[in-house]
PDB file of C-alpha atoms in Angstrom:
ATOM      1  CA  MET X 205      14.006 -21.863  -5.266  1.00 85.00           C
ATOM      2  CA  THR X 206      15.630 -18.598  -5.388  1.00 89.00           C
ATOM      3  CA  THR X 207      13.917 -16.423  -3.018  1.00 95.00           C
ATOM      4  CA  ALA X 208      14.774 -12.088  -3.351  1.00 96.00           C
ATOM      5  CA  LYS X 209      16.442 -12.711  -0.203  1.00 96.00           C
ATOM      6  CA  ASP X 210      19.219 -15.353  -1.759  1.00 95.00           C
ATOM      7  CA  ILE X 211      20.007 -12.372  -4.197  1.00 94.00           C
ATOM      8  CA  MET X 212      19.307  -9.091  -2.769  1.00 95.00           C
ATOM      9  CA  HIS X 213      22.135  -6.774  -1.625  1.00 90.00           C
ATOM     10  CA  PRO X 214      21.766  -7.590   2.398  1.00 90.00           C
ATOM     11  CA  GLY X 215      21.932  -4.314   4.683  1.00 83.00           C
ATOM     12  CA  ALA X 216      19.680  -1.358   2.730  1.00 87.00           C
ATOM     13  CA  GLN X 217      19.532   1.642   4.992  1.00 91.00           C
ATOM     14  CA  TRP X 218      17.021   3.919   4.825  1.00 91.00           C
ATOM     15  CA  ILE X 219      16.131   7.463   4.408  1.00 95.00           C
ATOM     16  CA  PRO X 220      13.768   9.012   6.842  1.00 96.00           C
ATOM     17  CA  ALA X 221      11.560  11.142   5.097  1.00 96.00           C
ATOM     18  CA  HIS X 222      12.759  14.436   7.556  1.00 96.00           C
ATOM     19  CA  GLU X 223      16.158  14.328   6.170  1.00 97.00           C
ATOM     20  CA  THR X 224      16.983  16.752   3.519  1.00 98.00           C
ATOM     21  CA  LEU X 225      19.126  15.773   0.239  1.00 97.00           C
ATOM     22  CA  ASP X 226      22.167  17.065   1.405  1.00 97.00           C
ATOM     23  CA  ARG X 227      22.281  14.734   3.831  1.00 97.00           C
ATOM     24  CA  ALA X 228      20.416  11.717   1.555  1.00 97.00           C
ATOM     25  CA  ALA X 229      23.380  12.363  -1.061  1.00 97.00           C
ATOM     26  CA  GLN X 230      26.216  12.145   1.313  1.00 97.00           C
ATOM     27  CA  LEU X 231      25.262   9.336   2.883  1.00 96.00           C
ATOM     28  CA  MET X 232      24.570   7.484  -0.807  1.00 94.00           C
ATOM     29  CA  ARG X 233      28.279   8.175  -1.131  1.00 96.00           C
ATOM     30  CA  GLU X 234      29.157   7.157   2.239  1.00 94.00           C
ATOM     31  CA  LEU X 235      27.214   3.592   1.247  1.00 91.00           C
ATOM     32  CA  ASN X 236      28.248   4.135  -2.616  1.00 90.00           C
ATOM     33  CA  VAL X 237      24.681   3.730  -3.657  1.00 90.00           C
ATOM     34  CA  GLY X 238      22.440   5.400  -5.970  1.00 90.00           C
ATOM     35  CA  ALA X 239      19.410   5.032  -4.487  1.00 91.00           C
ATOM     36  CA  LEU X 240      17.742   5.089  -1.088  1.00 94.00           C
ATOM     37  CA  PRO X 241      14.023   4.090   0.268  1.00 94.00           C
ATOM     38  CA  ILE X 242      12.804   6.467   2.149  1.00 95.00           C
ATOM     39  CA  ALA X 243      10.886   5.905   5.873  1.00 92.00           C
ATOM     40  CA  ASP X 244       7.718   7.690   7.012  1.00 90.00           C
ATOM     41  CA  THR X 245       8.206   8.211  10.957  1.00 88.00           C
ATOM     42  CA  ASP X 246       6.861   4.666  11.546  1.00 87.00           C
ATOM     43  CA  GLU X 247       9.406   3.156   9.096  1.00 83.00           C
ATOM     44  CA  ARG X 248       7.400   1.892   6.781  1.00 86.00           C
ATOM     45  CA  LEU X 249       8.596   2.597   3.004  1.00 90.00           C
ATOM     46  CA  CYS X 250       6.754   5.516   1.586  1.00 91.00           C
ATOM     47  CA  GLY X 251       8.923   6.340  -1.509  1.00 92.00           C
ATOM     48  CA  ILE X 252      12.531   5.844  -2.885  1.00 93.00           C
ATOM     49  CA  LEU X 253      15.284   8.606  -3.870  1.00 94.00           C
ATOM     50  CA  THR X 254      17.941   8.555  -6.539  1.00 93.00           C
ATOM     51  CA  ASP X 255      21.005  10.252  -7.054  1.00 94.00           C
ATOM     52  CA  ARG X 256      19.004  11.196 -10.179  1.00 93.00           C
ATOM     53  CA  ASP X 257      15.890  12.602  -8.697  1.00 94.00           C
ATOM     54  CA  ILE X 258      18.238  14.820  -6.224  1.00 96.00           C
ATOM     55  CA  VAL X 259      19.756  16.102  -9.807  1.00 96.00           C
ATOM     56  CA  VAL X 260      17.117  16.503 -11.264  1.00 95.00           C
ATOM     57  CA  GLY X 261      14.239  17.192  -9.672  1.00 94.00           C
ATOM     58  CA  CYS X 262      16.144  19.541  -7.082  1.00 95.00           C
ATOM     59  CA  VAL X 263      19.423  21.153  -8.202  1.00 96.00           C
ATOM     60  CA  ALA X 264      18.808  21.656 -11.785  1.00 96.00           C
ATOM     61  CA  MET X 265      15.088  22.868 -10.559  1.00 96.00           C
ATOM     62  CA  GLY X 266      17.226  25.662  -8.744  1.00 96.00           C
ATOM     63  CA  HIS X 267      15.973  24.325  -5.237  1.00 97.00           C
ATOM     64  CA  ASP X 268      18.374  24.076  -2.332  1.00 97.00           C
ATOM     65  CA  PRO X 269      19.445  20.506  -1.407  1.00 97.00           C
ATOM     66  CA  SER X 270      19.638  21.376   2.222  1.00 97.00           C
ATOM     67  CA  ARG X 271      15.858  22.613   2.623  1.00 97.00           C
ATOM     68  CA  VAL X 272      14.153  20.573   0.418  1.00 97.00           C
ATOM     69  CA  THR X 273      13.654  16.817   2.263  1.00 97.00           C
ATOM     70  CA  ALA X 274      13.678  13.035   0.997  1.00 96.00           C
ATOM     71  CA  GLY X 275      10.016  12.892   2.001  1.00 94.00           C
ATOM     72  CA  ASP X 276       9.407  15.957  -0.492  1.00 94.00           C
ATOM     73  CA  MET X 277      10.674  13.847  -3.556  1.00 92.00           C
ATOM     74  CA  ALA X 278       8.389  10.853  -2.655  1.00 86.00           C
ATOM     75  CA  ARG X 279       5.983  10.519  -5.230  1.00 80.00           C
ATOM     76  CA  GLY X 280       3.811   7.720  -5.768  1.00 77.00           C
ATOM     77  CA  THR X 281       3.635   4.201  -4.797  1.00 81.00           C
ATOM     78  CA  PRO X 282       6.681   2.393  -3.856  1.00 88.00           C
ATOM     79  CA  ARG X 283       7.095  -0.929  -5.225  1.00 93.00           C
ATOM     80  CA  TRP X 284       8.395  -3.683  -2.709  1.00 95.00           C
ATOM     81  CA  ILE X 285       8.842  -7.229  -2.687  1.00 97.00           C
ATOM     82  CA  ASP X 286       8.810  -9.702   0.074  1.00 97.00           C
ATOM     83  CA  SER X 287      11.905 -12.003   1.386  1.00 96.00           C
ATOM     84  CA  GLY X 288      10.660 -14.785   0.458  1.00 97.00           C
ATOM     85  CA  ALA X 289       9.151 -13.979  -3.093  1.00 97.00           C
ATOM     86  CA  ASP X 290      10.648 -16.199  -6.193  1.00 95.00           C
ATOM     87  CA  VAL X 291      13.137 -14.689  -8.286  1.00 93.00           C
ATOM     88  CA  GLY X 292      10.094 -14.893 -10.969  1.00 92.00           C
ATOM     89  CA  ASP X 293       7.933 -12.522  -9.059  1.00 95.00           C
ATOM     90  CA  VAL X 294      11.312 -10.151  -8.300  1.00 95.00           C
ATOM     91  CA  LEU X 295      11.740  -9.869 -12.282  1.00 92.00           C
ATOM     92  CA  HIS X 296       7.918  -9.359 -12.838  1.00 92.00           C
ATOM     93  CA  GLU X 297       7.502  -7.019 -10.266  1.00 93.00           C
ATOM     94  CA  MET X 298      10.563  -4.849 -11.484  1.00 92.00           C
ATOM     95  CA  GLN X 299       9.488  -5.278 -15.444  1.00 88.00           C
ATOM     96  CA  GLU X 300       5.862  -4.584 -14.979  1.00 89.00           C
ATOM     97  CA  HIS X 301       7.064  -1.463 -12.987  1.00 89.00           C
ATOM     98  CA  GLN X 302       9.899  -0.582 -14.899  1.00 86.00           C
ATOM     99  CA  ILE X 303      11.887   0.008 -11.928  1.00 87.00           C
ATOM    100  CA  ARG X 304      15.903  -0.863 -11.652  1.00 87.00           C
ATOM    101  CA  ARG X 305      16.168  -1.092  -8.121  1.00 91.00           C
ATOM    102  CA  LEU X 306      13.418  -3.215  -5.238  1.00 94.00           C
ATOM    103  CA  PRO X 307      13.645  -2.841  -1.952  1.00 95.00           C
ATOM    104  CA  VAL X 308      13.046  -6.029  -0.247  1.00 96.00           C
ATOM    105  CA  ILE X 309      10.618  -6.470   3.075  1.00 94.00           C
ATOM    106  CA  GLU X 310      10.979  -8.888   5.900  1.00 93.00           C
ATOM    107  CA  ASN X 311       8.532  -8.914   8.810  1.00 91.00           C
ATOM    108  CA  LYS X 312       7.479  -5.283   7.520  1.00 85.00           C
ATOM    109  CA  ARG X 313      11.239  -4.125   7.436  1.00 87.00           C
ATOM    110  CA  LEU X 314      13.745  -3.341   4.884  1.00 91.00           C
ATOM    111  CA  VAL X 315      16.095  -5.917   5.013  1.00 93.00           C
ATOM    112  CA  GLY X 316      17.747  -5.300   1.480  1.00 94.00           C
ATOM    113  CA  MET X 317      17.802  -3.958  -1.883  1.00 95.00           C
ATOM    114  CA  ILE X 318      18.007  -6.274  -5.256  1.00 95.00           C
ATOM    115  CA  SER X 319      19.763  -3.989  -8.327  1.00 91.00           C
ATOM    116  CA  GLU X 320      20.641  -4.842 -11.684  1.00 87.00           C
ATOM    117  CA  ALA X 321      24.002  -5.511 -10.408  1.00 88.00           C
ATOM    118  CA  ASP X 322      22.075  -8.180  -7.995  1.00 91.00           C
ATOM    119  CA  LEU X 323      20.430  -9.287 -11.065  1.00 89.00           C
ATOM    120  CA  ALA X 324      23.396  -9.893 -13.123  1.00 87.00           C
ATOM    121  CA  GLN X 325      24.936 -11.752 -10.473  1.00 89.00           C
ATOM    122  CA  HIS X 326      22.566 -14.139 -10.438  1.00 86.00           C
ATOM    123  CA  LEU X 327      20.900 -14.690 -13.019  1.00 85.00           C
ATOM    124  CA  SER X 328      21.503 -16.481 -16.211  1.00 85.00           C
ATOM    125  CA  GLU X 329      22.862 -14.215 -19.675  1.00 87.00           C
ATOM    126  CA  ASP X 330      19.503 -15.105 -21.323  1.00 87.00           C
ATOM    127  CA  ARG X 331      17.174 -14.800 -18.294  1.00 83.00           C
ATOM    128  CA  LEU X 332      19.093 -11.056 -17.345  1.00 82.00           C
ATOM    129  CA  ALA X 333      18.875 -10.203 -21.309  1.00 85.00           C
ATOM    130  CA  GLN X 334      15.104 -10.825 -21.302  1.00 84.00           C
ATOM    131  CA  TRP X 335      14.986  -8.707 -18.090  1.00 81.00           C
ATOM    132  CA  VAL X 336      17.061  -5.694 -19.811  1.00 82.00           C
ATOM    133  CA  GLU X 337      14.889  -5.874 -23.013  1.00 82.00           C
ATOM    134  CA  GLN X 338      11.672  -5.505 -21.035  1.00 80.00           C
ATOM    135  CA  VAL X 339      12.581  -2.780 -18.660  1.00 78.00           C
ATOM    136  CA  TYR X 340      14.317  -0.698 -21.355  1.00 78.00           C
ATOM    137  CA  ALA X 341      12.557  -1.265 -24.447  1.00 71.00           C
ATOM    138  CA  ARG X 342       9.540   0.072 -22.979  1.00 58.00           C
ATOM    139  CA  SER X 343      11.257   3.133 -21.245  1.00 52.00           C
TER     140      SER X 343
END
């Protein structure tokens, strides 16, 4: 059985909810990622911040990214998957909620992220095409 831990990108990093969006953008650049899980004061997942969130939800709205925090951008219930979950469960979670990045949690701690690139490396072409159709066709 292939698990979430088998296909994830290890070493994902949190952005604390109190950190500003300019710092989040710098961290994204340093890590070469387009999304960061947001952690509350107990290091629990409270949202996911994307580069698009920063541009569309802050900059394009005329807000100063040095004054808006990652926590200010956290909306809704963040989705995640247990590290031991089967890849079928990963695909279902991403398809059901139309998400393109999924944090992987083990013992209540972030251990990695699964992105489209990770799926592309680990799925057959048919299974990947099916996932893409489900996620993007409904968008």
